[in-house]
């Protein structure tokens, strides 16, 4: 079955760029979504179709995709960006979440 | 503004059944599929499957076949998740989330906590 893999944690200092990867076979040929989830809250969509940003989401969030990897990029990370981030790979009837990445900004 | 409002928390005994509802407001009910996502306490998100809101046709992820049933009532713009023969390991937060590949899961319900305990 199709699987995608994320690093368990990423840590950056405020103002730095945070990069979170999502790896899976031929992931570059699939659409990916990214979600931010803060403690006790429902997830929020921050990127869809691998690189598109929903209205209302900060321009600091961007996405890219190539070969077997989708990437979430948070430019100028802020303390408010501390959260768990999940990728979601869309493969027709096979839709899979990554295991999640805890982003620490300090 | 689109909103998904889910039913309240449930506490059930092993072997019982539970039904979680998810009511759509602020947009056409049939615009996108409704997905269901599980989150076990302290763990990640799991895509359980989706239901086509036009046809009522469900698609279940591999780990969610058999005891899990998706249904809908178009007249009240509501989708349902039913879990039968509950087990301790079904204890989790269950989210409904609207969407498909072209828009992502753009709107989420607030989550419903289901606790299974004897």
Tab-separated table of C-alpha atoms in Angstrom:
chain	number	residue	atom	x	y	z
A	1	UNK	CA	0.000	0.000	0.000
A	2	UNK	CA	1.076	3.564	-0.669
A	3	UNK	CA	2.813	5.320	2.218
A	4	UNK	CA	4.320	8.755	2.797
A	5	UNK	CA	7.008	9.596	5.317
A	6	UNK	CA	7.696	12.795	7.253
A	7	UNK	CA	10.479	13.626	9.716
A	8	UNK	CA	9.127	13.441	13.289
A	9	UNK	CA	10.449	16.873	14.204
A	10	UNK	CA	11.965	20.040	12.785
A	11	UNK	CA	13.389	22.875	14.836
A	12	UNK	CA	14.287	26.408	13.707
A	13	UNK	CA	14.966	29.774	15.270
A	14	UNK	CA	12.483	32.613	14.781
A	15	UNK	CA	12.957	34.263	11.395
A	16	UNK	CA	14.597	31.221	9.807
A	17	UNK	CA	13.073	29.121	7.044
A	18	UNK	CA	11.508	25.836	8.108
A	19	UNK	CA	11.410	23.010	5.566
A	20	UNK	CA	9.227	19.942	6.120
A	21	UNK	CA	9.422	17.079	3.652
A	22	UNK	CA	6.970	14.356	2.722
A	23	UNK	CA	8.410	11.405	0.821
A	24	UNK	CA	6.684	8.628	-1.095
A	25	UNK	CA	7.069	6.687	-4.319
A	26	UNK	CA	6.183	8.926	-7.264
A	27	UNK	CA	4.703	11.518	-4.898
A	28	UNK	CA	5.638	14.183	-7.429
A	29	UNK	CA	2.977	12.716	-9.738
A	30	UNK	CA	0.281	13.062	-7.109
A	31	UNK	CA	-1.345	16.080	-5.525
A	32	UNK	CA	-0.340	16.862	-1.955
A	33	UNK	CA	-2.050	18.894	0.731
A	34	UNK	CA	-0.518	20.230	3.920
A	35	UNK	CA	-2.274	20.826	7.232
A	36	UNK	CA	-1.331	22.692	10.385
A	37	UNK	CA	-2.699	21.361	13.663
A	38	UNK	CA	-2.259	23.154	16.956
A	39	UNK	CA	-2.912	21.445	20.259
A	40	UNK	CA	-6.578	20.800	20.899
A	41	UNK	CA	-7.687	22.163	17.537
A	42	UNK	CA	-8.874	20.731	14.262
A	43	UNK	CA	-6.371	20.725	11.388
A	44	UNK	CA	-6.224	23.719	9.035
A	45	UNK	CA	-5.402	23.461	5.330
A	46	UNK	CA	-2.318	25.539	4.461
A	47	UNK	CA	-1.350	24.164	1.004
A	48	UNK	CA	-3.296	22.215	-1.639
A	49	UNK	CA	-2.378	20.890	-5.089
A	50	UNK	CA	1.182	20.760	-3.728
A	51	UNK	CA	1.828	24.493	-4.103
A	52	UNK	CA	-1.399	26.488	-3.914
A	53	UNK	CA	-2.251	28.514	-0.829
A	54	UNK	CA	-5.867	28.900	0.350
A	55	UNK	CA	-7.158	32.396	0.920
A	56	UNK	CA	-6.423	33.632	4.409
A	57	UNK	CA	-3.229	31.622	4.784
A	58	UNK	CA	-0.053	33.625	5.345
A	59	UNK	CA	2.238	34.133	2.352
A	60	UNK	CA	5.007	32.714	4.532
A	61	UNK	CA	3.622	29.258	3.683
A	62	UNK	CA	4.558	27.761	0.327
A	63	UNK	CA	4.844	24.326	-1.202
A	64	UNK	CA	6.871	22.547	-3.824
A	65	UNK	CA	7.000	19.099	-5.328
A	66	UNK	CA	9.457	16.976	-7.288
A	67	UNK	CA	10.065	13.290	-8.003
A	68	UNK	CA	9.293	11.477	-4.756
A	69	UNK	CA	9.015	14.454	-2.401
A	70	UNK	CA	6.570	17.190	-1.498
A	71	UNK	CA	7.892	20.034	0.613
A	72	UNK	CA	6.262	22.598	2.890
A	73	UNK	CA	8.296	25.758	3.310
A	74	UNK	CA	7.642	28.279	6.062
A	75	UNK	CA	9.636	31.438	5.420
A	76	UNK	CA	10.508	33.622	8.379
A	77	UNK	CA	9.042	31.132	10.842
A	78	UNK	CA	7.361	32.644	13.879
A	79	UNK	CA	6.507	31.279	17.303
A	80	UNK	CA	2.846	31.187	16.243
A	81	UNK	CA	3.828	28.629	13.581
A	82	UNK	CA	4.696	26.034	16.233
A	83	UNK	CA	2.375	23.137	15.517
A	84	UNK	CA	2.142	19.660	14.059
A	85	UNK	CA	2.168	19.569	10.269
A	86	UNK	CA	0.735	16.760	8.176
A	87	UNK	CA	1.009	16.039	4.478
A	88	UNK	CA	-1.774	14.253	2.631
A	89	UNK	CA	-1.164	12.473	-0.655
A	90	UNK	CA	-4.070	12.091	-3.057
A	91	UNK	CA	-3.881	8.978	-5.223
A	92	UNK	CA	-7.400	8.383	-6.521
A	93	UNK	CA	-9.047	6.037	-4.035
A	94	UNK	CA	-5.783	5.830	-2.078
A	95	UNK	CA	-5.475	8.872	0.167
A	96	UNK	CA	-2.776	8.783	2.826
A	97	UNK	CA	-1.582	11.085	5.601
A	98	UNK	CA	2.041	11.309	6.593
A	99	UNK	CA	2.884	10.615	10.216
A	100	UNK	CA	3.214	14.299	11.050
A	101	UNK	CA	6.089	16.647	11.881
A	102	UNK	CA	6.323	18.658	15.073
A	103	UNK	CA	7.693	22.105	14.279
A	104	UNK	CA	9.457	23.919	17.098
A	105	UNK	CA	10.340	27.583	16.723
A	106	UNK	CA	12.642	28.825	19.482
B	1	UNK	CA	-18.988	30.844	5.199
B	2	UNK	CA	-18.991	27.070	5.070
B	3	UNK	CA	-19.277	25.310	8.409
B	4	UNK	CA	-19.269	21.693	9.426
B	5	UNK	CA	-20.834	21.069	12.827
B	6	UNK	CA	-20.405	17.667	14.389
B	7	UNK	CA	-22.380	15.941	17.100
B	8	UNK	CA	-21.178	15.834	20.672
B	9	UNK	CA	-18.873	13.510	22.549
B	10	UNK	CA	-19.881	9.912	23.103
B	11	UNK	CA	-18.968	7.316	25.704
B	12	UNK	CA	-19.769	3.743	24.741
B	13	UNK	CA	-19.095	0.249	25.984
B	14	UNK	CA	-17.191	-2.309	23.917
B	15	UNK	CA	-19.461	-4.057	21.452
B	16	UNK	CA	-21.882	-1.156	21.172
B	17	UNK	CA	-22.415	1.082	18.152
B	18	UNK	CA	-22.063	4.833	17.751
B	19	UNK	CA	-23.163	7.309	15.106
B	20	UNK	CA	-21.431	10.635	14.572
B	21	UNK	CA	-23.126	13.321	12.503
B	22	UNK	CA	-21.660	16.189	10.490
B	23	UNK	CA	-23.988	18.967	9.296
B	24	UNK	CA	-22.974	21.258	6.437
B	25	UNK	CA	-24.108	24.866	6.309
B	26	UNK	CA	-23.172	27.894	4.238
B	27	UNK	CA	-22.642	26.098	0.927
B	28	UNK	CA	-24.109	23.524	-1.411
B	29	UNK	CA	-24.042	20.162	0.378
B	30	UNK	CA	-23.194	18.238	-2.770
B	31	UNK	CA	-20.308	20.421	-3.937
B	32	UNK	CA	-17.557	18.114	-2.644
B	33	UNK	CA	-17.147	14.714	-1.069
B	34	UNK	CA	-17.150	14.392	2.691
B	35	UNK	CA	-14.129	12.708	4.192
B	36	UNK	CA	-13.691	11.166	7.631
B	37	UNK	CA	-10.431	11.359	9.563
B	38	UNK	CA	-9.488	9.617	12.795
B	39	UNK	CA	-6.998	10.823	15.387
B	40	UNK	CA	-6.145	8.503	18.243
B	41	UNK	CA	-5.049	10.475	21.351
B	42	UNK	CA	-1.444	11.583	20.993
B	43	UNK	CA	-1.142	10.187	17.472
B	44	UNK	CA	-1.416	11.379	13.891
B	45	UNK	CA	-4.235	11.764	11.404
B	46	UNK	CA	-5.659	8.765	9.533
B	47	UNK	CA	-7.840	9.089	6.440
B	48	UNK	CA	-10.761	6.726	6.943
B	49	UNK	CA	-12.452	7.290	3.609
B	50	UNK	CA	-15.043	9.495	1.971
B	51	UNK	CA	-18.607	9.551	0.722
B	52	UNK	CA	-19.672	11.035	-2.595
B	53	UNK	CA	-22.324	13.555	-1.587
B	54	UNK	CA	-23.974	13.375	-5.014
B	55	UNK	CA	-24.375	9.619	-5.246
B	56	UNK	CA	-23.959	8.440	-1.650
B	57	UNK	CA	-21.244	6.070	-2.815
B	58	UNK	CA	-18.685	5.447	-0.030
B	59	UNK	CA	-14.987	4.662	-0.359
B	60	UNK	CA	-13.259	3.113	2.650
B	61	UNK	CA	-9.555	3.087	3.401
B	62	UNK	CA	-8.053	-0.354	3.817
B	63	UNK	CA	-8.004	-0.227	7.621
B	64	UNK	CA	-11.606	0.947	7.873
B	65	UNK	CA	-13.606	-1.727	6.120
B	66	UNK	CA	-16.273	-3.844	7.797
B	67	UNK	CA	-17.271	-2.027	11.022
B	68	UNK	CA	-17.315	1.509	9.649
B	69	UNK	CA	-20.229	2.872	7.642
B	70	UNK	CA	-20.591	6.258	5.917
B	71	UNK	CA	-24.053	7.534	5.018
B	72	UNK	CA	-25.809	10.801	4.314
B	73	UNK	CA	-29.148	12.572	4.335
B	74	UNK	CA	-29.187	15.201	1.614
B	75	UNK	CA	-32.414	16.762	2.886
B	76	UNK	CA	-30.732	17.860	6.105
B	77	UNK	CA	-27.250	18.356	4.573
B	78	UNK	CA	-25.775	15.852	6.982
B	79	UNK	CA	-23.301	13.017	6.672
B	80	UNK	CA	-22.882	10.240	9.202
B	81	UNK	CA	-20.169	7.923	10.448
B	82	UNK	CA	-21.362	4.770	12.173
B	83	UNK	CA	-18.966	2.466	13.978
B	84	UNK	CA	-20.247	-0.964	14.945
B	85	UNK	CA	-18.875	-3.525	17.409
B	86	UNK	CA	-16.819	-0.856	19.150
B	87	UNK	CA	-13.407	-1.763	20.520
B	88	UNK	CA	-11.204	0.008	23.055
B	89	UNK	CA	-8.879	1.009	20.208
B	90	UNK	CA	-11.676	2.960	18.522
B	91	UNK	CA	-11.239	5.609	21.219
B	92	UNK	CA	-10.304	8.689	19.202
B	93	UNK	CA	-11.367	12.037	17.849
B	94	UNK	CA	-13.279	11.698	14.596
B	95	UNK	CA	-13.309	14.603	12.154
B	96	UNK	CA	-15.384	15.191	9.069
B	97	UNK	CA	-13.648	17.254	6.401
B	98	UNK	CA	-14.992	18.459	3.081
B	99	UNK	CA	-12.973	18.270	-0.087
B	100	UNK	CA	-11.092	16.428	-2.794
B	101	UNK	CA	-7.670	16.577	-4.470
B	102	UNK	CA	-8.387	19.848	-6.279
B	103	UNK	CA	-9.168	21.856	-3.143
B	104	UNK	CA	-7.640	19.756	-0.386
B	105	UNK	CA	-9.676	19.219	2.753
B	106	UNK	CA	-10.638	22.860	3.004
B	107	UNK	CA	-13.236	22.821	5.770
B	108	UNK	CA	-13.187	20.653	8.900
B	109	UNK	CA	-15.671	19.907	11.611
B	110	UNK	CA	-14.710	20.569	15.202
B	111	UNK	CA	-14.197	16.871	15.911
B	112	UNK	CA	-16.179	14.365	17.943
B	113	UNK	CA	-14.533	12.435	20.751
B	114	UNK	CA	-15.621	8.824	21.007
B	115	UNK	CA	-14.513	7.013	24.137
B	116	UNK	CA	-14.891	3.248	24.374
B	117	UNK	CA	-14.604	1.927	27.886
B	118	UNK	CA	-16.126	-0.821	29.957
